[in-house]
Coordinates of C-alpha atoms and ligand atoms in Angstrom, one line a residue:
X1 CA 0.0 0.0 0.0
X2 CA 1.4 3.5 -0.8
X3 CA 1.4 5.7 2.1
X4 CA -1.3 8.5 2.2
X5 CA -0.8 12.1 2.4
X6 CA -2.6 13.9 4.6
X7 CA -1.7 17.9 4.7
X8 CA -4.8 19.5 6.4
X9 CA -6.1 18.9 10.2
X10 CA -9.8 18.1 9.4
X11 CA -8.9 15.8 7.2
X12 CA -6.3 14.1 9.4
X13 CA -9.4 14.3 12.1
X14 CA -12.0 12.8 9.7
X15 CA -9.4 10.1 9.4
X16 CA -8.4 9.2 12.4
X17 CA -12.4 9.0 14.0
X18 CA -12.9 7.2 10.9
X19 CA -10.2 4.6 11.5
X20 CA -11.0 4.5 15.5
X21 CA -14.8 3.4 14.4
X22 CA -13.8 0.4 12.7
X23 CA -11.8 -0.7 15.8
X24 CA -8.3 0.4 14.5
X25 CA -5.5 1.0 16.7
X26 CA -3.3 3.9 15.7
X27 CA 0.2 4.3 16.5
X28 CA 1.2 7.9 16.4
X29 CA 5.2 9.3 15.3
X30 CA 5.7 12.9 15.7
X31 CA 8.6 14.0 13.7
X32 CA 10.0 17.1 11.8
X33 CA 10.6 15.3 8.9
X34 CA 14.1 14.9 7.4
X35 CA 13.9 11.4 8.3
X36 CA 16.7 9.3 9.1
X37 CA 17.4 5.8 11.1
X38 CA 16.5 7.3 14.3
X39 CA 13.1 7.9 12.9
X40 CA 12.5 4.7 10.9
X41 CA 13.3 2.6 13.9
X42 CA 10.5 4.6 16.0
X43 CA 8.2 3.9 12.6
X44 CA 9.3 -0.3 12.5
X45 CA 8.0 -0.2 16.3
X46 CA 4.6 1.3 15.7
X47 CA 4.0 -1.2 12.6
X48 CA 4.9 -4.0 15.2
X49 CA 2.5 -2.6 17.9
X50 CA -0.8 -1.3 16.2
X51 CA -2.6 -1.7 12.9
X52 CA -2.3 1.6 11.4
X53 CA 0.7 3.8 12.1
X54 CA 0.6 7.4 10.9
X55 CA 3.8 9.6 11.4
X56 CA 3.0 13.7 11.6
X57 CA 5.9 15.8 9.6
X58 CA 5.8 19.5 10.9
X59 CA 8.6 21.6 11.8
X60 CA 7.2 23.4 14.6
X61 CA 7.7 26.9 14.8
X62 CA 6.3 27.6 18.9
X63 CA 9.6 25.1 20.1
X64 CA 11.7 27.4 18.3
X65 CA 13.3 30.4 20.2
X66 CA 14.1 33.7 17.7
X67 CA 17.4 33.0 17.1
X68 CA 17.7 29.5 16.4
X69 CA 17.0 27.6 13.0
X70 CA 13.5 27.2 12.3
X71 CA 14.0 29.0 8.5
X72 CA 16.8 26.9 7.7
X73 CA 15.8 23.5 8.8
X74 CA 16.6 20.9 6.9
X75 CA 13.4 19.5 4.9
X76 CA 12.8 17.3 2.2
X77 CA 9.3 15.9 2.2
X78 CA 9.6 13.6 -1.2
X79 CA 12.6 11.4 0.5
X80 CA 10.1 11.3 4.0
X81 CA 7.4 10.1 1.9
X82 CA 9.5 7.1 0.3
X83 CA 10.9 6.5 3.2
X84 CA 8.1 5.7 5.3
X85 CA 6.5 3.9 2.4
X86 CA 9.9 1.9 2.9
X87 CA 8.9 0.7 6.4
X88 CA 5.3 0.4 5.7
X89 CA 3.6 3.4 7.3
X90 CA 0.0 3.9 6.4
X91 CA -0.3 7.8 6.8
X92 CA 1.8 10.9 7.0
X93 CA 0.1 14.1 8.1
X94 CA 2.1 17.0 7.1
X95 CA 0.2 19.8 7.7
X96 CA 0.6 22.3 4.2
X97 CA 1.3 25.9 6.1
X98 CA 1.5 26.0 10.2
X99 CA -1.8 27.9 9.9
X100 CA -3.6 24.9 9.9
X101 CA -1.7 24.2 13.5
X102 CA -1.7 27.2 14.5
X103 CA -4.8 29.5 13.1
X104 CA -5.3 33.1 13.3
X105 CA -6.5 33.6 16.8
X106 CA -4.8 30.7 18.3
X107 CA -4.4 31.3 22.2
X108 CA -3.5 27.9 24.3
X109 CA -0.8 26.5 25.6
X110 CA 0.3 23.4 27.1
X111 CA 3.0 23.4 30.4
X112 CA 4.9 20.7 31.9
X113 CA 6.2 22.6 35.1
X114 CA 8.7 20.2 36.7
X115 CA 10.5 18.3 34.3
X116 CA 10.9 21.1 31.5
X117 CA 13.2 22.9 34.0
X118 CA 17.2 22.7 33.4
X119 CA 18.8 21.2 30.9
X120 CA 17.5 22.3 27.7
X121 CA 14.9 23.8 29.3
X122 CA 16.6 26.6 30.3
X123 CA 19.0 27.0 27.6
X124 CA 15.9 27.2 24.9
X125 CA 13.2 29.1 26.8
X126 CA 9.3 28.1 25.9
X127 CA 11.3 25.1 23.6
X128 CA 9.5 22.3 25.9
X129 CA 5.7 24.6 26.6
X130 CA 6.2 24.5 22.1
X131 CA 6.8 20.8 22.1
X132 CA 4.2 19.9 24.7
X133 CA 1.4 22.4 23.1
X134 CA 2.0 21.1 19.1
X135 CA 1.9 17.0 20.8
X136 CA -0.9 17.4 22.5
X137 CA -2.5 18.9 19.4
X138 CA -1.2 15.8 17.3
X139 CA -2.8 13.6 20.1
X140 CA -6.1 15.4 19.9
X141 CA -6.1 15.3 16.2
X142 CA -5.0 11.9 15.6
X143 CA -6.2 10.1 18.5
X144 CA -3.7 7.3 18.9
X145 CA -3.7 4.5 21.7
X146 CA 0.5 4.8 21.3
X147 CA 2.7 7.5 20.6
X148 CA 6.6 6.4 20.1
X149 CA 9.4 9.1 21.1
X150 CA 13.6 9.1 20.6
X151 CA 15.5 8.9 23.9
X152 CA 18.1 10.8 21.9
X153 CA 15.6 13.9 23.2
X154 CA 15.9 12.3 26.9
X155 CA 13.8 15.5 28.1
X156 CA 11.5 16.0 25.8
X157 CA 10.6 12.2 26.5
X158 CA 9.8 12.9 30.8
X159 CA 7.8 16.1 29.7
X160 CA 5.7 14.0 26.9
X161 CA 5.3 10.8 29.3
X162 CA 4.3 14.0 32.2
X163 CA 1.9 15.5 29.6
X164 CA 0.0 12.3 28.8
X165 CA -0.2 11.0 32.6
X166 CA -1.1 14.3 33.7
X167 CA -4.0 15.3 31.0
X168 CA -5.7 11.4 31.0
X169 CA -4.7 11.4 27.7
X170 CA -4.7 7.6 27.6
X171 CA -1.9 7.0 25.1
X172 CA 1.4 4.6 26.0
X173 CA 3.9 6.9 25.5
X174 CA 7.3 4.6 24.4
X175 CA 10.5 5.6 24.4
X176 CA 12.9 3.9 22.1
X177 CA 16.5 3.8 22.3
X178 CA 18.7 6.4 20.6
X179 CA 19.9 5.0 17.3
X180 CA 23.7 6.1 16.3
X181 CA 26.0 6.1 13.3
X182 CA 28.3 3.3 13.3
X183 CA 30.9 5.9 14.8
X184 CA 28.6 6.8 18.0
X185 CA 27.1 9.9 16.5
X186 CA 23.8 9.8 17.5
X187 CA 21.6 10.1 14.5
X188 CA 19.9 13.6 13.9
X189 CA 18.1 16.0 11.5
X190 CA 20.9 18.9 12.5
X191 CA 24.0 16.5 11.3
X192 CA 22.9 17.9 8.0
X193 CA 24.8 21.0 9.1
X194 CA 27.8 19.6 10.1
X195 CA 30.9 20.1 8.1
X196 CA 33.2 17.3 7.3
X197 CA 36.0 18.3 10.5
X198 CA 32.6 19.1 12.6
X199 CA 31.1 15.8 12.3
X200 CA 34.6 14.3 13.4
X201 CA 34.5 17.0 16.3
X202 CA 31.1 16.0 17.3
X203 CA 32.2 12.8 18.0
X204 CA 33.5 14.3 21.4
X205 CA 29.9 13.9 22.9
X206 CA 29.3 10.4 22.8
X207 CA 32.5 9.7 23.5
X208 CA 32.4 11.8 26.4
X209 CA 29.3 10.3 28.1
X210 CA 30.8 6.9 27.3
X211 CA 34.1 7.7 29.1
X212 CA 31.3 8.6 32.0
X213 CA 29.6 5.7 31.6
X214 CA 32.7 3.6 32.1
X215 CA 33.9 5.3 35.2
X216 CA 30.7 4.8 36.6
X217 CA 30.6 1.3 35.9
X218 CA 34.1 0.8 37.5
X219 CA 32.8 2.6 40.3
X220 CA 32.8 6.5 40.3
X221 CA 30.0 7.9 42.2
X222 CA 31.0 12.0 41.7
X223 CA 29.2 13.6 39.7
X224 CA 31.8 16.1 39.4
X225 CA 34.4 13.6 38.0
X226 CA 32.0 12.5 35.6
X227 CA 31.0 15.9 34.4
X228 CA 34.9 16.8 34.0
X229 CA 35.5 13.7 31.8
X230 CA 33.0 14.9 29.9
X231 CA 34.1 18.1 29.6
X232 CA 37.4 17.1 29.2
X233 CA 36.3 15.6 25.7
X234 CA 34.3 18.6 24.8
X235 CA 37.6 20.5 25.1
X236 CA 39.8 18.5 23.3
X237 CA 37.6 18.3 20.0
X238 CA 36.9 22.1 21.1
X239 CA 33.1 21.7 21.1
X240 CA 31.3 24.6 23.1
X241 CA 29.5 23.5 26.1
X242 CA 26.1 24.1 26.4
X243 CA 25.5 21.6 29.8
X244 CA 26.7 18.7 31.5
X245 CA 24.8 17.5 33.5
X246 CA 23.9 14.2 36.0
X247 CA 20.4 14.2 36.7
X248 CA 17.6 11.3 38.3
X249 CA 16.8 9.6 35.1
X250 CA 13.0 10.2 36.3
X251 CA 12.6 13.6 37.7
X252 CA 15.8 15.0 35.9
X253 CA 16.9 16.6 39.2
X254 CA 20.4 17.4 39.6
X255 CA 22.7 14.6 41.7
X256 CA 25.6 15.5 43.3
X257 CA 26.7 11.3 43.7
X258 CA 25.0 8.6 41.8
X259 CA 23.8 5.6 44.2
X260 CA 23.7 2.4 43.2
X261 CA 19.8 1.3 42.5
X262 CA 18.6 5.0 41.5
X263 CA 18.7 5.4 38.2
X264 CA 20.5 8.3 36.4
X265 CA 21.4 9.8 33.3
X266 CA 24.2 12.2 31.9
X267 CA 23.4 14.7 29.4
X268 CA 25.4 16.8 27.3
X269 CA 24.7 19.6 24.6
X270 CA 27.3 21.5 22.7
X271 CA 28.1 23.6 19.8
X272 CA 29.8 22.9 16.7
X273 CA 30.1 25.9 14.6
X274 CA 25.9 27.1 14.7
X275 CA 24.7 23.5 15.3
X276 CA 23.6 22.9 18.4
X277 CA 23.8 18.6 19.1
X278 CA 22.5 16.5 22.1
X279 CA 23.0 13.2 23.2
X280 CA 22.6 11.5 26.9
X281 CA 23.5 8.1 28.3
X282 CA 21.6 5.8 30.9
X283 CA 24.8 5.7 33.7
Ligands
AMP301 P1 12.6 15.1 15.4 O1 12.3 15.0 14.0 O2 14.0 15.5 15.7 O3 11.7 16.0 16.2 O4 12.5 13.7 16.1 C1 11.3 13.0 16.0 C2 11.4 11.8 16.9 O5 12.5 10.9 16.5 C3 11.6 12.2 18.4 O6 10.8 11.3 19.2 C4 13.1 11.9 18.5 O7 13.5 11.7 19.9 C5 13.3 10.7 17.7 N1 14.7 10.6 17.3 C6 15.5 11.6 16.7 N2 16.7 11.1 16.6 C7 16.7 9.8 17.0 C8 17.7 8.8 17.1 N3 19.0 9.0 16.7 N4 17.4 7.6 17.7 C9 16.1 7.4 18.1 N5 15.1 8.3 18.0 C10 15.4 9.5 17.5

């Protein structure tokens, strides 16, 4: 089966009540579009776990602050479109103009308070009240019973699991594992930016949190040392540091020592050049 096009909301609405009547179960993949592994892997999931799976393509302009690169993100919907033919997903809704999101008039906003502070949080103000607003849109308007998310975008994961607990929105939020370039570059949209020496720079984050991960498995319990080691990568392959940080891998507070049996994370963001790159680690 080709994969459909859908570019307004009310059809995408008609659609989806449509498919929910005859008992379908929808599996919902927000993305931006340029599509790469990362992506495809989140699509292979859905097809596994529901009957229909529709993936939404909009680059959303409320989760970008002014100065970043909403006018030069990369897009290219003909490749999206053969590539999710290529892993068998039945719809893509790719709105035709962010009117149809966001109308003339529009006026609400979603907020996840807790786990949208720090991190990037802070460094992209109204980035994660943008990403929690459009999903909760694409939930309304789609209506799936599962909605698959990147732990490549570790925060953006609590605050989406946060939003559909705390609304009743009744969707299993998944998270799926970060997919990486054979190297450890963890597979993203923005590596399209990178120059040739960049994307051999960039390698300094995930080796970085792996150096972290390592100490930690031989026993390290500071965060501090673990945050240098990090840094200490950064450096080398002068990347400029945006955060390091050791957080609860639930709440995403701050730890000062990581114990045995709590669960954290390390998560790092840097600069290379204009392109701003994140990537985080289970410790
Ligand atoms: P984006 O198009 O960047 O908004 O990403 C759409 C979805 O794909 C999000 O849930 C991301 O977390 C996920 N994603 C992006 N890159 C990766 C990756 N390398 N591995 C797994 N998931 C990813």
């Amino acid at each position: 089966m080709p994969v459909q096009t859908v570019r307004t909301t009310a059809e995408m609405q008609q659609r989806s009540e449509a498919l929910r009547m005859s008992g379908k179960r929808i599996a919902l993949v927000p993305t931006m579009g340029f599509l790469h592994e990362g992506h495809l892997s989140l699509m292979r999931e859905a097809k596994a776990r529901a009957d229909v799976v529709v993936v939404s393509i909009f680059v959303n302009p409320t989760q970008f602050g002014p100065k970043e690169d909403l006018s030069r993100y990369p897009r290219d919907l003909e490749g999206d479109l053969s590539k999710c033919e290529s892993v068998g997903v039945d719809v893509v809704f790719a709105p035709a103009d962010p009117k149809e999101m966001y109308p003339d008039g529009y006026q609400t906003w979603v907020e996840v308070t807790d786990v949208s502070k720090g991190l990037c949080g802070e460094k992209r103000p109204g980035h994660f009240r943008g990403v929690a607003t459009v999903v909760a849109k694409l939930f309304n308007i789609v209506r799936p019973y599962l909605a698959l998310f990147g732990e490549k975008d570790y925060q953006q994961l609590q605050v989406i699991k946060a939003l559909a607990r705390d609304l009743n929105f009744g969707i299993e939020i998944v998270g799926m594992p970060t997919v990486r370039d054979p190297d450890g570059l963890a597979m993203s949209s923005r590596n399209a930016y990178l120059s040739p020496s960049e994307r051999e720079r960039a390698l300094a984050l995930s080796r970085g949190l792996r150096t972290a991960h390592h100490l930690a498995r031989n026993g390290v319990r500071e965060v501090r040392e673990l945050v240098q080691a990090v840094r200490k990568e950064l450096e080398a392959a002068q990347v400029r540091e945006d955060y390091v940080e050791v957080v609860d891998a639930e709440t995403l507070r701050s730890l000062t020592t990581i114990e045995p049996g709590r669960p954290a994370r390390v998560l790092v963001a840097g600069f290379l050049g204009t392109t701003r790159l994140i990537d985080n680690l289970a410790l």
